[in-house]
Amino acid sequence: MIIDAHGHVHDPVALHLDALDAAGVDRAVLFPTRPHPERAGDLAELRREFAVLEGALGGQGGSRAGFAAALDEVSAAVAARPDRFIGFGSVPLEQPDAEVERAVAEDVVGRGLRGIGELTPAPGRAGRLEPVLRAAADHGGLPVVVHGFAPTTAEDLRTLAALSRRHPRVPLVVSQLGGLHWMEAVELVRETPGMYLELSTAFLVLAVRLAVRELPERTLFGSDAPYGDPVVARTMVERATVSGEVRDRVLGGNTAQLLGLVTRAG
């Protein structure tokens, strides 16, 4: 099974399904999103969508109504195509701890979603994941996915590693190979058994090759669609690996085990 571990809701959803079909991808993890760059028809419209994205990445949590609308989109897509999509739900990080824990219980678990993410703490605020990880542990160790590209800093990655060591029952996935700090991300994940690296947005084939070599059981193929493309992302992984067990694990086996879709042999 080929699983794209990083995708966002498309409008319309058929655009996403077409992209997955073109890449030969069986299923995709689906995160909620407030920006929809795939809607843009020109540069001005794309700038407006990216302004929403920049606000989210800068820690502007948005309204509860905005969060609810994004979660509704995920729920609707998963309900329409449960054979293709695996839904995750985001939570507002800058709310009091009790509100964060309530959101995990009601907006993620209560909707039947399979994990938490993609979370986007503001630079220097990765510590706000602590209540999320506590809540994830309380609900059986839900996987948590955190934005890894800019504006995430190297210090944020070190904070995430420290949090993961405090909450070892919760799989913590750093997306986008840690962005510009990919070498430190590989080192931190290698040293922290509860962490994983998702490979979307990688700009160097050698970075993907090294990450897979160091972490064959904890690297995950992802596209970050619609910002990335599943065909391109899969090709990157295939160029960075040789056919066989390791490639199969990266393209889907590791994600399947992380989500409990299969069990580890032996």
Coordinates of C-alpha atoms in Angstrom, one line a residue:
M1 CA 0.0 0.0 0.0
I2 CA 1.3 3.4 -1.0
I3 CA 0.3 6.1 1.6
D4 CA 0.9 9.8 1.2
A5 CA 1.5 10.9 4.8
H6 CA 0.9 14.6 4.2
G7 CA -1.9 16.1 2.3
H8 CA -4.4 19.0 2.8
V9 CA -8.0 19.2 1.8
H10 CA -8.5 20.3 -1.8
D11 CA -11.4 22.3 -3.2
P12 CA -12.8 20.4 -5.0
V13 CA -11.7 17.1 -3.5
A14 CA -11.6 15.5 -6.9
L15 CA -8.4 17.5 -7.7
H16 CA -6.7 15.6 -4.9
L17 CA -8.0 12.2 -6.0
D18 CA -6.8 12.9 -9.5
A19 CA -3.3 13.7 -8.2
L20 CA -3.2 10.6 -6.0
D21 CA -4.4 8.4 -8.9
A22 CA -1.7 9.9 -11.2
A23 CA 1.0 9.0 -8.6
G24 CA -0.4 5.5 -7.9
V25 CA -1.1 6.4 -4.3
D26 CA -3.7 4.2 -2.5
R27 CA -4.4 6.5 0.5
A28 CA -3.5 9.9 1.9
V29 CA -3.4 11.4 5.3
L30 CA -5.6 14.5 5.2
F31 CA -5.0 17.6 7.3
P32 CA -7.4 20.5 7.7
T33 CA -6.4 23.8 6.1
R34 CA -7.6 27.4 6.1
P35 CA -5.7 28.5 3.0
H36 CA -6.7 26.9 -0.3
P37 CA -4.0 27.8 -2.9
E38 CA -5.5 25.4 -5.4
R39 CA -8.4 27.8 -5.7
A40 CA -6.2 30.6 -7.0
G41 CA -6.6 31.5 -10.6
D42 CA -3.9 34.2 -10.7
L43 CA -1.1 35.7 -8.7
A44 CA -3.3 38.2 -6.8
E45 CA -5.6 35.4 -5.6
L46 CA -2.6 33.2 -4.7
R47 CA -1.2 36.1 -2.6
R48 CA -4.4 36.2 -0.7
E49 CA -4.3 32.5 0.1
F50 CA -0.7 32.7 1.1
A51 CA -1.5 35.6 3.4
V52 CA -3.8 33.2 5.3
L53 CA -1.0 30.6 5.3
E54 CA 1.6 33.1 6.6
G55 CA -0.8 34.1 9.4
A56 CA -1.2 30.4 10.5
L57 CA 2.5 29.8 10.3
G58 CA 3.1 32.9 12.4
G59 CA 0.9 31.6 15.2
Q60 CA -2.3 33.5 14.4
G61 CA -4.7 30.8 15.5
G62 CA -7.7 32.2 13.7
S63 CA -11.3 32.0 15.0
R64 CA -13.0 29.0 16.4
A65 CA -15.4 29.2 13.4
G66 CA -12.4 29.0 11.1
F67 CA -11.1 25.9 12.9
A68 CA -14.5 24.3 12.8
A69 CA -15.0 25.0 9.1
A70 CA -11.6 23.4 8.3
L71 CA -12.4 20.4 10.4
D72 CA -15.8 20.1 8.7
E73 CA -13.9 20.0 5.3
V74 CA -11.8 17.1 6.5
S75 CA -14.7 15.2 8.0
A76 CA -16.7 15.6 4.7
A77 CA -13.8 14.4 2.5
V78 CA -13.2 11.4 4.7
A79 CA -16.9 10.5 4.8
A80 CA -17.1 10.8 1.1
R81 CA -14.0 8.6 0.4
P82 CA -13.0 6.6 3.5
D83 CA -11.2 4.2 1.2
R84 CA -8.7 7.0 0.2
F85 CA -8.5 9.5 3.0
I86 CA -7.3 9.2 6.6
G87 CA -8.4 12.2 8.6
F88 CA -6.4 14.2 11.1
G89 CA -7.6 17.2 13.1
S90 CA -5.8 20.4 14.2
V91 CA -6.2 22.2 17.5
P92 CA -5.6 25.8 18.6
L93 CA -2.2 25.8 20.4
E94 CA -2.4 29.3 22.0
Q95 CA -5.5 28.5 24.0
P96 CA -5.4 27.5 27.7
D97 CA -4.3 23.9 28.3
A98 CA -7.8 22.8 29.3
E99 CA -9.2 24.2 26.0
V100 CA -6.4 22.4 24.0
E101 CA -7.2 19.1 25.7
R102 CA -11.0 19.6 25.1
A103 CA -10.3 20.2 21.4
V104 CA -8.4 17.0 21.2
A105 CA -11.2 15.1 22.9
E106 CA -14.1 16.7 20.9
D107 CA -12.6 17.9 17.6
V108 CA -10.2 15.0 16.9
V109 CA -11.3 11.9 18.8
G110 CA -15.0 13.0 18.8
R111 CA -15.0 13.2 15.0
G112 CA -13.3 9.8 14.6
L113 CA -10.1 11.3 13.2
R114 CA -6.9 9.2 13.4
G115 CA -4.4 11.8 14.6
I116 CA -3.5 15.4 15.3
G117 CA -2.0 17.8 12.9
E118 CA -0.6 19.5 11.0
L119 CA 0.2 21.8 14.0
T120 CA 1.9 25.1 13.3
P121 CA 3.3 26.6 16.5
A122 CA 4.8 30.1 16.1
P123 CA 8.6 30.3 16.0
G124 CA 9.9 29.8 19.5
R125 CA 6.6 28.4 20.7
A126 CA 7.0 24.7 20.1
G127 CA 6.7 24.1 23.8
R128 CA 2.9 24.7 23.3
L129 CA 2.7 21.2 22.1
E130 CA 3.0 19.8 25.7
P131 CA -0.8 19.8 26.4
V132 CA -1.4 18.3 23.0
L133 CA 1.0 15.4 23.7
R134 CA -0.6 14.8 27.1
A135 CA -4.0 14.6 25.5
A136 CA -2.7 12.4 22.7
A137 CA -1.3 10.0 25.3
D138 CA -4.6 10.0 27.2
H139 CA -6.4 8.9 24.0
G140 CA -4.1 5.9 23.3
G141 CA -1.1 7.6 21.8
L142 CA -2.5 9.4 18.8
P143 CA 0.2 10.4 16.3
V144 CA 0.9 14.2 16.3
V145 CA 2.3 15.9 13.1
V146 CA 4.1 19.3 13.4
H147 CA 5.1 21.7 10.6
G148 CA 8.8 21.4 10.0
F149 CA 9.6 23.9 7.3
A150 CA 10.1 27.7 7.8
P151 CA 9.4 29.5 10.1
T152 CA 10.2 26.5 12.3
T153 CA 13.7 27.0 13.8
A154 CA 16.4 24.6 14.9
E155 CA 15.6 25.5 18.5
D156 CA 12.0 24.5 17.9
L157 CA 13.2 21.1 16.6
R158 CA 15.3 20.6 19.7
T159 CA 12.2 21.5 21.8
L160 CA 10.1 19.0 20.0
A161 CA 12.7 16.3 20.6
A162 CA 12.7 17.1 24.3
L163 CA 8.9 16.9 24.4
S164 CA 9.0 13.6 22.6
R165 CA 11.4 12.2 25.2
R166 CA 8.9 13.3 27.9
H167 CA 6.0 11.7 26.1
P168 CA 7.4 8.5 24.5
R169 CA 4.0 6.9 24.0
V170 CA 3.0 9.5 21.4
P171 CA 4.5 9.3 17.9
L172 CA 5.7 12.8 17.0
V173 CA 6.1 13.4 13.3
V174 CA 8.2 16.4 12.0
S175 CA 7.0 17.2 8.5
Q176 CA 8.9 18.5 5.5
L177 CA 12.1 16.9 6.6
G178 CA 12.7 19.8 9.1
G179 CA 13.1 22.3 6.2
L180 CA 16.4 24.1 6.1
H181 CA 17.4 22.4 9.3
W182 CA 17.2 18.9 7.8
M183 CA 20.6 17.6 9.0
E184 CA 19.8 18.5 12.6
A185 CA 16.3 17.0 12.2
V186 CA 17.8 13.7 11.1
E187 CA 20.1 13.7 14.1
L188 CA 17.4 14.5 16.6
V189 CA 15.0 12.0 15.2
R190 CA 17.7 9.3 15.1
E191 CA 18.3 10.0 18.8
T192 CA 14.7 10.1 19.8
P193 CA 12.8 6.8 19.3
G194 CA 9.3 8.4 19.4
M195 CA 10.0 10.8 16.5
Y196 CA 9.5 10.4 12.7
L197 CA 10.4 12.4 9.7
E198 CA 8.0 13.1 6.8
L199 CA 9.8 13.9 3.6
S200 CA 7.6 16.4 1.6
T201 CA 9.1 19.7 0.4
A202 CA 12.6 18.2 0.4
F203 CA 14.7 20.3 -2.0
L204 CA 17.8 18.0 -2.1
V205 CA 17.6 14.3 -3.2
L206 CA 20.7 13.7 -1.1
A207 CA 18.8 14.9 2.0
V208 CA 16.0 12.3 1.3
R209 CA 18.7 9.6 0.6
L210 CA 20.5 10.4 3.9
A211 CA 17.3 10.5 6.0
V212 CA 16.1 7.2 4.7
R213 CA 19.6 5.6 5.2
E214 CA 19.7 6.8 8.8
L215 CA 16.0 6.2 9.6
P216 CA 14.6 3.4 7.3
E217 CA 11.8 2.6 9.7
R218 CA 10.9 6.2 10.7
T219 CA 10.8 8.2 7.4
L220 CA 7.5 8.7 5.6
F221 CA 6.7 9.6 2.0
G222 CA 4.5 12.7 1.8
S223 CA 3.7 15.3 -0.8
D224 CA 2.2 18.3 1.1
A225 CA -0.4 18.5 -1.6
P226 CA -1.6 21.0 -3.0
Y227 CA 1.7 22.8 -2.2
G228 CA 3.6 19.7 -3.5
D229 CA 2.6 17.0 -6.0
P230 CA 2.3 13.3 -5.2
V231 CA 3.9 12.3 -8.5
V232 CA 7.0 14.5 -7.9
A233 CA 7.2 13.5 -4.2
R234 CA 7.0 9.8 -5.0
T235 CA 9.6 10.1 -7.7
M236 CA 12.0 11.8 -5.2
V237 CA 11.7 8.9 -2.8
E238 CA 12.2 6.4 -5.6
R239 CA 15.3 8.2 -6.9
A240 CA 16.7 8.3 -3.4
T241 CA 16.1 4.6 -2.6
V242 CA 16.5 1.2 -4.3
S243 CA 13.6 -1.1 -4.8
G244 CA 12.9 -3.5 -2.0
E245 CA 11.9 -3.5 1.6
V246 CA 13.2 -0.1 2.6
R247 CA 11.5 1.7 -0.3
D248 CA 8.3 -0.1 0.4
R249 CA 8.5 0.9 4.1
V250 CA 9.1 4.6 3.2
L251 CA 6.3 4.7 0.6
G252 CA 3.7 3.3 2.9
G253 CA 4.7 0.6 5.3
N254 CA 6.0 2.9 8.0
T255 CA 2.9 5.1 7.8
A256 CA 0.6 2.0 7.9
Q257 CA 2.3 0.8 11.1
L258 CA 2.2 4.3 12.6
L259 CA -1.5 4.4 12.1
G260 CA -2.2 0.9 13.1
L261 CA -3.3 -0.2 9.7
V262 CA -0.8 -3.2 9.9
T263 CA 1.2 -4.7 12.7
R264 CA 4.9 -5.1 12.8
A265 CA 5.9 -8.7 11.8
G266 CA 7.5 -10.7 14.5

